Every structure is written in C-alpha cells, then in structure tokens.
Short mmCIF file of C-alpha atoms in Angstrom, two decimals:
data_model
loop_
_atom_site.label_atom_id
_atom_site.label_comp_id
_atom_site.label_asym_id
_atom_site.label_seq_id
_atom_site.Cartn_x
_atom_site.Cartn_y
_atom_site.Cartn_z
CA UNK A 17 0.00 0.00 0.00
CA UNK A 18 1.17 3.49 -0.94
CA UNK A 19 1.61 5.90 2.32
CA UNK A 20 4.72 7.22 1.55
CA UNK A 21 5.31 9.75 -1.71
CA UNK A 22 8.14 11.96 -2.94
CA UNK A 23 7.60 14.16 -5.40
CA UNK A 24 10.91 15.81 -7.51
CA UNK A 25 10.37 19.20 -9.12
CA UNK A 26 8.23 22.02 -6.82
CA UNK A 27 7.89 23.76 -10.25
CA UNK A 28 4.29 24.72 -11.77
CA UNK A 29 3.09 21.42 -11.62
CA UNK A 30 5.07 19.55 -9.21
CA UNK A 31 4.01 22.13 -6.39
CA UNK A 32 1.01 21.28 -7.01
CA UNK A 33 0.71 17.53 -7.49
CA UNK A 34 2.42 17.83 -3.90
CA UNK A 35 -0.29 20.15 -2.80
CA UNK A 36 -2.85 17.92 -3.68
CA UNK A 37 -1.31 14.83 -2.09
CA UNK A 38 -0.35 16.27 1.21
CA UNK A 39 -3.97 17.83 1.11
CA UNK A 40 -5.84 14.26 0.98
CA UNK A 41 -3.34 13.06 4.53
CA UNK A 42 -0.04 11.75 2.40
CA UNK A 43 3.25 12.40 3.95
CA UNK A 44 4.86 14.41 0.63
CA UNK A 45 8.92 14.71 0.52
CA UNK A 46 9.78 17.53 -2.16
CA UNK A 47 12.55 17.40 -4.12
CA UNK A 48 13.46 20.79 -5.42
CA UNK A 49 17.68 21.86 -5.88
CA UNK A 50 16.55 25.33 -7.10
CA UNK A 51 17.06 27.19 -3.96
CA UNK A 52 14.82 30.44 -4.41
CA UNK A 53 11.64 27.89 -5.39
CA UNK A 54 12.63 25.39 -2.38
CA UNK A 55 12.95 28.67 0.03
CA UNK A 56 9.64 29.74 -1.43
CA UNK A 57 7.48 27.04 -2.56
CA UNK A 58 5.50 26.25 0.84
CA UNK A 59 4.32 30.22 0.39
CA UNK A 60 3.36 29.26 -2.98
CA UNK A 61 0.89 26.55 -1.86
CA UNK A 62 -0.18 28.16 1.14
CA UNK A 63 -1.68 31.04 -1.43
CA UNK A 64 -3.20 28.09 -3.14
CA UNK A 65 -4.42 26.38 -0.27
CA UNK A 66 -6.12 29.75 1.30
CA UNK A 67 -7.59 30.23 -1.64
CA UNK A 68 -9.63 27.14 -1.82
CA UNK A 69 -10.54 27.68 1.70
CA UNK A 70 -11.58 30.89 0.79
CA UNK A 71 -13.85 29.28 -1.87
CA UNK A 72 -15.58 26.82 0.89
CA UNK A 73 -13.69 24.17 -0.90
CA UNK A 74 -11.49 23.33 2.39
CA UNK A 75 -11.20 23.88 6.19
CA UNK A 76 -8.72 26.72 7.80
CA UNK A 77 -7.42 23.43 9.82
CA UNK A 78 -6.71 21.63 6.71
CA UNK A 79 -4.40 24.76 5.61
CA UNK A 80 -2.29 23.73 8.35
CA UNK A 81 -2.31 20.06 8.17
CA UNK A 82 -1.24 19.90 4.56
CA UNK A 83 1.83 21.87 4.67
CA UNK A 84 2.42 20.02 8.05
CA UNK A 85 2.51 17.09 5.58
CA UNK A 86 5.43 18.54 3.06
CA UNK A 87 8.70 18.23 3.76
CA UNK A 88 11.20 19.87 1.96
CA UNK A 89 14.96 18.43 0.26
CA UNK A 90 17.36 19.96 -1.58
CA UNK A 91 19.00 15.80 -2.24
CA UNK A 92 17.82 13.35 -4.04
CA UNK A 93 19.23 10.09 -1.61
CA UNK A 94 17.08 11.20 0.94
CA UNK A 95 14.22 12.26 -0.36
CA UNK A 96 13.63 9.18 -1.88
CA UNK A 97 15.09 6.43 0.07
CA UNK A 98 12.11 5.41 2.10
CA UNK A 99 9.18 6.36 0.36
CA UNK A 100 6.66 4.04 -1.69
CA UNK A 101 5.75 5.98 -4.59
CA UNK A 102 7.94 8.85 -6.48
CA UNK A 103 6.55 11.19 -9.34
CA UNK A 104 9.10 13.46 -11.04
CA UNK A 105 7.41 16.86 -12.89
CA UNK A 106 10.91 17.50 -13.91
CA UNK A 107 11.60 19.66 -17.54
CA UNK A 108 11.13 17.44 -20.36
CA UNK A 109 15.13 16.34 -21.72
CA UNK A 110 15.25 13.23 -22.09
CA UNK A 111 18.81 12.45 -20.57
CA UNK A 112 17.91 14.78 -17.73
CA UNK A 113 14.90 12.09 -17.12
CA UNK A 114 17.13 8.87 -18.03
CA UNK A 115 19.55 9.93 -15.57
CA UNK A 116 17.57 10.75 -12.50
CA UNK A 117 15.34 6.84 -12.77
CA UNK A 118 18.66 5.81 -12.90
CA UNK A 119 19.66 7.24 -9.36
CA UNK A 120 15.80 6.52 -8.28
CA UNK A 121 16.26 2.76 -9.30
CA UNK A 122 19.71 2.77 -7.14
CA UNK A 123 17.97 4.84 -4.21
CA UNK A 124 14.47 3.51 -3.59
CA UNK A 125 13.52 0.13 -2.35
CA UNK A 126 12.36 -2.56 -4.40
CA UNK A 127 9.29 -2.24 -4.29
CA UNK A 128 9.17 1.64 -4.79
CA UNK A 129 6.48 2.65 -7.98
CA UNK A 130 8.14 5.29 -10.13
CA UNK A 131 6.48 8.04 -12.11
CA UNK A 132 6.82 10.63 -14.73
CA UNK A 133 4.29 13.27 -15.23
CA UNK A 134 5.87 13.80 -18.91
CA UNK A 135 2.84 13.29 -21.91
CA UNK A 136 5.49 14.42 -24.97
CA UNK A 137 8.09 11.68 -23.61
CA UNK A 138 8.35 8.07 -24.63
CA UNK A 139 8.21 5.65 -21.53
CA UNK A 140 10.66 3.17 -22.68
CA UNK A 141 12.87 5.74 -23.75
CA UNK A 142 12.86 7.41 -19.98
CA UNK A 143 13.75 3.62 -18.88
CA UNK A 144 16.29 3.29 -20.55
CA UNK A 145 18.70 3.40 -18.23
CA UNK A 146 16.89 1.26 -14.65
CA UNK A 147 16.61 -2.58 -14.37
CA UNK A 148 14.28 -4.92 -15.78
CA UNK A 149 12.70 -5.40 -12.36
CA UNK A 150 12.07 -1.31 -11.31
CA UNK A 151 10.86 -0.97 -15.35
CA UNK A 152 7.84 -3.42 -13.68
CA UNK A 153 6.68 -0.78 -11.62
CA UNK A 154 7.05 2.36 -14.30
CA UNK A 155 4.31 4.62 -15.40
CA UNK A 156 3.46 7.58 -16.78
CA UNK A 157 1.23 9.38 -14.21
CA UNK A 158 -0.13 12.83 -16.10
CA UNK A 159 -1.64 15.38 -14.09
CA UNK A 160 -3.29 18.84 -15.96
CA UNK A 161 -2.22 22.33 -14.66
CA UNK A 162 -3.50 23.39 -12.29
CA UNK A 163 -2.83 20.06 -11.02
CA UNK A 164 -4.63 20.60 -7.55
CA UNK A 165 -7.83 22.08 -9.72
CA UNK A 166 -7.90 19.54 -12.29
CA UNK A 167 -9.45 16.25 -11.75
CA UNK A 168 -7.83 14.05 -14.54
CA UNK A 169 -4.79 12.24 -13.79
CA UNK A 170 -3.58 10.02 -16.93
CA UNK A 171 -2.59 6.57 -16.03
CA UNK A 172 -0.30 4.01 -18.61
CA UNK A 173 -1.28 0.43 -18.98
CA UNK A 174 1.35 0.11 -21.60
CA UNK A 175 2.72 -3.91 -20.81
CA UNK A 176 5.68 -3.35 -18.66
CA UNK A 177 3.66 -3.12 -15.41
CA UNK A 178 1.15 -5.83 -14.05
CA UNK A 179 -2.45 -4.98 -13.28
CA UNK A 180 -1.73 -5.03 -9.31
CA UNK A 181 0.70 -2.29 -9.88
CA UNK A 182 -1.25 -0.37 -12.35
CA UNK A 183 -4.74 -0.80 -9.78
CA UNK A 184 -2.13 -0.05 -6.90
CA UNK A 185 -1.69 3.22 -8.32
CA UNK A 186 -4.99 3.92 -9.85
CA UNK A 187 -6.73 3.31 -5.77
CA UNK A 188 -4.31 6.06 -4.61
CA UNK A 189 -5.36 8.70 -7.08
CA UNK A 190 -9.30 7.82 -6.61
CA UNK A 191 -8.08 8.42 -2.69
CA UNK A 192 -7.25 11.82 -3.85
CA UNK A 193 -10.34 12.92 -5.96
CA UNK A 194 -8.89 12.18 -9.25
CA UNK A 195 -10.74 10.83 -12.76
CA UNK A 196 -8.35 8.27 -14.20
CA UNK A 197 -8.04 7.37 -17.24
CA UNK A 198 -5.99 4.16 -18.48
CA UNK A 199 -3.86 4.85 -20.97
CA UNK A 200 -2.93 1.42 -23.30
CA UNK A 201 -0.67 2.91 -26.05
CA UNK A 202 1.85 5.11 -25.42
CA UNK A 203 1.72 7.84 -27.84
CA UNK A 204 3.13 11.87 -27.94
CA UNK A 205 0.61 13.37 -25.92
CA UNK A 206 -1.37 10.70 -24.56
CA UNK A 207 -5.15 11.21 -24.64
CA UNK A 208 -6.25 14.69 -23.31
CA UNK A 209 -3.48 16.58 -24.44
CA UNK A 210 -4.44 15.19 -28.27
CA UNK A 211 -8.04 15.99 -28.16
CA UNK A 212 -7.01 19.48 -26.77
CA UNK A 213 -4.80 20.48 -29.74
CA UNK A 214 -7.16 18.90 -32.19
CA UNK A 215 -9.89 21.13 -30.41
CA UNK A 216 -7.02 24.54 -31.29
CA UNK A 217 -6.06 24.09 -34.52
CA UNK A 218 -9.00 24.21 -36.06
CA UNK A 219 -9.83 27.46 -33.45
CA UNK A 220 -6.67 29.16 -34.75
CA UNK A 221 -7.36 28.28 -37.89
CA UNK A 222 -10.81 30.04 -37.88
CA UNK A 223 -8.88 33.39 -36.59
CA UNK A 224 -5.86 32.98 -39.24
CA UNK A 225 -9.14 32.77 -42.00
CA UNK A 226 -10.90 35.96 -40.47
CA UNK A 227 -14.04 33.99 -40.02
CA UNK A 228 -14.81 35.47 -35.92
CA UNK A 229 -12.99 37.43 -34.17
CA UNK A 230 -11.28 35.91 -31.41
CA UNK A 231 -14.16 36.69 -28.63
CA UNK A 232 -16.40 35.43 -30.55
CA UNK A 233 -14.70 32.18 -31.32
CA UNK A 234 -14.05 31.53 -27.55
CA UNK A 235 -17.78 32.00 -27.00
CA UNK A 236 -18.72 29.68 -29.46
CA UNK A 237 -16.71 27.46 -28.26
CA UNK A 238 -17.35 27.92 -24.04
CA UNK A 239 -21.65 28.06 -24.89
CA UNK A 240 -21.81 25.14 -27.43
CA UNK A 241 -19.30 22.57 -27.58
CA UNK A 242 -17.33 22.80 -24.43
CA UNK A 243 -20.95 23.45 -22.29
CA UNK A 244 -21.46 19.98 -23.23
CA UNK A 245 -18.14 18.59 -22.93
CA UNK A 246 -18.23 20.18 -19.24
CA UNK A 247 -20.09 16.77 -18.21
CA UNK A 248 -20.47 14.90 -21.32
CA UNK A 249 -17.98 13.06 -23.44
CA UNK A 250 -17.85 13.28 -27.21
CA UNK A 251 -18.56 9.72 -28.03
CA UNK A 252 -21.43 10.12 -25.64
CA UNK A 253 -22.54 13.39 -27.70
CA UNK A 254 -22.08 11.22 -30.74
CA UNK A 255 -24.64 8.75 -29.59
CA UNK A 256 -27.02 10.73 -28.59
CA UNK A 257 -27.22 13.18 -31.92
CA UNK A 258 -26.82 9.83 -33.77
CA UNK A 259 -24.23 8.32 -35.05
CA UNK A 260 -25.38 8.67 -38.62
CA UNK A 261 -26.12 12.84 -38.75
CA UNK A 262 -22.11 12.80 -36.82
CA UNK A 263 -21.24 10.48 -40.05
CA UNK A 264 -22.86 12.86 -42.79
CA UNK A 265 -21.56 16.21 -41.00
CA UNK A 266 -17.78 14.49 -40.56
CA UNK A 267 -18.42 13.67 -44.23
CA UNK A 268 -18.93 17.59 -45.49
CA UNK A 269 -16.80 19.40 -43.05
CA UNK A 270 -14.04 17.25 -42.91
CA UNK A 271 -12.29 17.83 -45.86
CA UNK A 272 -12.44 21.74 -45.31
CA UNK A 273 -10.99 21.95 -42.02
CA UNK A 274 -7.36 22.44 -40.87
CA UNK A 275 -5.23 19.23 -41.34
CA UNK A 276 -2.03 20.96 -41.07
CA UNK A 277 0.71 19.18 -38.72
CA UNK A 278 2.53 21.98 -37.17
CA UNK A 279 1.87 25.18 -35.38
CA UNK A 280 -0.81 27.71 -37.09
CA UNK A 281 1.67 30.55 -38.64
CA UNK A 282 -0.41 32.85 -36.65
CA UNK A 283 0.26 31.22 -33.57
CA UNK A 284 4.10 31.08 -34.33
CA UNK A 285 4.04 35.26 -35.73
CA UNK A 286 2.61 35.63 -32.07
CA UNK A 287 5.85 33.83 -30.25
CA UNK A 288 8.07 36.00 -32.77
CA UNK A 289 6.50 39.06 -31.09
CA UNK A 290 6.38 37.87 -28.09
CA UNK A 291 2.54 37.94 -27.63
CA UNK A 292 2.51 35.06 -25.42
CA UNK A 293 -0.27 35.83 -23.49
CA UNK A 294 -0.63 36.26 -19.88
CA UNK A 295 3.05 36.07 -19.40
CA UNK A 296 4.25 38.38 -21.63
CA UNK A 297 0.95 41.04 -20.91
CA UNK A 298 -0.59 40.64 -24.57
CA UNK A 299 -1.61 37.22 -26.48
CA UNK A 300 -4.94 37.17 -28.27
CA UNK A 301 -6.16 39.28 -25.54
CA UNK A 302 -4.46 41.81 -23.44
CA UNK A 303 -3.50 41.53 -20.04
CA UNK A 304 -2.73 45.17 -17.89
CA UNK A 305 -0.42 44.03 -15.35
CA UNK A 306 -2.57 45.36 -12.98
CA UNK A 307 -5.35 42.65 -13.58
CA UNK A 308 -3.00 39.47 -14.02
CA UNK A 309 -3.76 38.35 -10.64
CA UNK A 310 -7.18 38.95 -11.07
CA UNK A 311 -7.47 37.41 -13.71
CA UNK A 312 -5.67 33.91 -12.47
CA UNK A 313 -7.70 34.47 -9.31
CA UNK A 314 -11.26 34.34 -11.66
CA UNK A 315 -9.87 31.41 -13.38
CA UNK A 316 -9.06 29.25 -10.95
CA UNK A 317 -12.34 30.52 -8.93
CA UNK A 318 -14.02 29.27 -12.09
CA UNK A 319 -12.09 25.65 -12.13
CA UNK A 320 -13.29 25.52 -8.31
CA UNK A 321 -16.96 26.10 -9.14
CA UNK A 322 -16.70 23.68 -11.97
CA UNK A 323 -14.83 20.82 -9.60
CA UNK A 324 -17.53 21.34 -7.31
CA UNK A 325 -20.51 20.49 -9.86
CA UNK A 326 -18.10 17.86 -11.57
CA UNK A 327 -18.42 15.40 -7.73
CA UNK A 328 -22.50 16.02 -8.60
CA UNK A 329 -22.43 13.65 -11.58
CA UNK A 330 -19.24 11.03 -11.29
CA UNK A 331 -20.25 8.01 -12.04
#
C-alpha cells in the first residue's frame, strides 16, 4: 500500500501535485535543488491552499495540516530512500529524465512505484537506463495544470507493469479525488493533451481565415461545444445526436478543415512578437499588469466552481 510519496520538481506542476497529495493526509517529501523555489514554494501553496478555503472548498485546519505534511529536500538520496511511490514533474530532456530513474532505481527500495508526469516523452525511452525489475513498476502518471484544480490524472497500462501495480496506483489517485483514465498505447501526448490540440487548430485556424474574431470564437466554443463537454464526453454526444447525422456532418466538413501538422503561422508570428499571453501582458487578448492576478484568481475561482458540480455527476 502506498503511504509514503516523494515528489521531484516544486515547479508549476510539481508544487502542485504535492499540494494535492499532502492535502488528501499523504506524507509528501519535495525534491526541489533550485534554492529560491525550495525557500519559497510552501508560500506558494499556502496562497493556493487559502484560496480554496476561501472558496468553501477546504477547512482553515486543513491549511495547516497539509503543509504540516510537506517536507522539503534539496537531495535526491534522501528524499527518496524510504518512500513508496515517487513522481518526477521535472523539464522534459530526455537524458535529464534517463539519468535521475537511474539514481531513483539505485535509491528507492524494491518495491518503490516510479512516475513521470511527462505526456510528450516516450516511456521506454525514460527507462532506458533502470533494471528490468524497477521498469515493472514504471508509469506515466499525467496530471493537468493546475494540477490541484484539475481532476484528470492520466494513467499508462502500456505492458511493462502488471495490473496489481497499475490498480495499486490507480486506488491512490481515486483516494485523492482524481478521474483516471488508463492509458494502453503510449503515444506523444497521450489522450487529453491530443483531443485538446485537435480542439485549437482548427480554433486558430478560424482566426488565421478571419471567419470570428477571437471573442467570438471563444464563445462559441465555451456556450456550445465545451458546455457539453463540461459533463459529457464526445462519443457520448455522438450517440445521442446519432451516429449517422455525426457520419454525414464528418463527411462535409471534414475535408475543409485544418489538417495541417505543425503550429498555425499565426500562432508562431505571435511567439516572434512575443505575444505570449498572460506572461508576456498581450496574447490574443491583453493583459494590464494590474489585472494578471485577477485574472488567475477568476480562473481558478471558475475551475473551483466547476470541480464542485463535476463530484455532482461522477459516475
């Protein structure tokens, strides 16, 4: 039984995945050499934490008792060395990744699961490098940003690990409020991540083609398709319009979409201006400095409301 996790990276996401276990009662050790974000990164959550309090989503007392939970480590040895289950949100190089499951297959115990949170990077290639025995209990464990927000955690099934480790796993992220999904192939950006960018090229291709403006094609988008996708899955939208109208419009529309297979030149002429959005102040929209925290502050307030309804109608 998992009781024990480390996580390695307090990044954007691996703050967060740590967040979320040491929320649900998991003793979290968190693996960070960058000494500004290690000095830094319980503040971070704390923010986080207060703000889902302040949303009615937790207690005051569980503030407390979830950064009671963290503990902090600037090495990887002990970090590691006793805990059951490690998940690394380190950057995605691959020989940065080979490397540190090679010290994690020298470090943990046996029977230690290991975990990457990567969805561009190859399993077997990350491998590479640990025994035959640790590649047994290997997956890819993908979490969405915000990762203490989002309910999906992406699970791989791909043949190296046995069911007992794969439903080992999958029991402690149900303990923690996630929606699994189990992943059988592994392919460059497993399931969500796919549908998502299917879902944007053919919205920046509507933009590069003048056909909305870009308002206008994020409200078409947030009041038609993605009010249904909110609680209903597109195969189960496919059923119930029937199967054969989805066939005939798939059949006209189709062939006139975008089927291009890299980034809309729009999309890149933004980067080259650095119009990256909220980072940079201006993207598609524009962002005052003044509002950005605002505007995170709405968004994740949103996500909240949203995570809420979702535990109304989980199956």
């Amino acid at each position: 039984m998992i009781k024990k996790i480390a996580v390695l990276g307090a990044g954007t996401m691996g703050h967060g995945i740590a967040e979320t276990f040491a929320m649900y009662g998991y003793s979290v050790n968190l693996f960070e050499i960058n000494d500004n974000i290690r000095t830094t990164v319980k503040s971070t959550i704390r923010t986080e934490l207060q703000f889902l309090e302040e949303n009615d989503f937790i207690t005051e007392e569980a503030i407390e008792r979830a950064l009671e939970n963290i503990q902090l480590y600037s090495e990887l040895r002990p970090c590691v060395e006793d805990v059951d289950y490690v998940i690394e949100a380190t950057p995605e190089n691959i020989q940065l990744k080979q490397n540190l499951f090679k010290e994690l297959d020298q470090y943990c115990k046996a029977d230690t699961i290991l975990a990457s949170n990567t969805s561009s990077l190859a399993l077997e290639d990350i491998m590479m490098l640990i025994g035959e025995e640790r590649k047994k209990r290997t997956m890819v464990c993908h979490w969405y940003n915000p990762a203490h927000l989002i309910p999906i955690a992406e699970l791989s099934f791909f043949g190296n690990t046995t069911e007992t480790v794969y439903n080992e796993v999958e029991n402690l992220y149900k303990k923690i409020g996630k929606q699994t999904v189990k992943v059988l192939k592994d392919v460059p950006g497993l399931v969500a991540n796919r549908i998502q960018q299917g879902v944007a090229r053919e919205v920046f291709s509507l933009i590069e083609m003048g056909v909305a403006a870009p308002a206008d094609i994020d409200k078409a988008l947030k009041f038609g398709p993605a009010f249904r996708y909110a609680t209903t899955g597109q195969l189960e939208v496919a059923d119930l319009g029937g199967l054969d109208i989805w066939c005939t419009v798939g059949d006209n529309l189709l062939s006139v979409m975008d089927d291009r297979k890299e980034a809309n030149p729009i999309l890149r002429q933004k980067v080259s201006e650095n119009k990256l959005g909220l980072k940079s102040g201006e993207g598609f929209f524009s962002y005052p400095a003044e509002t950005v925290e605002e505007i995170k502050k709405k968004f994740n307030k949103k996500l909240i409301v949203q995570l809420k309804a979702s535990q109304n109608y989980i199956e």
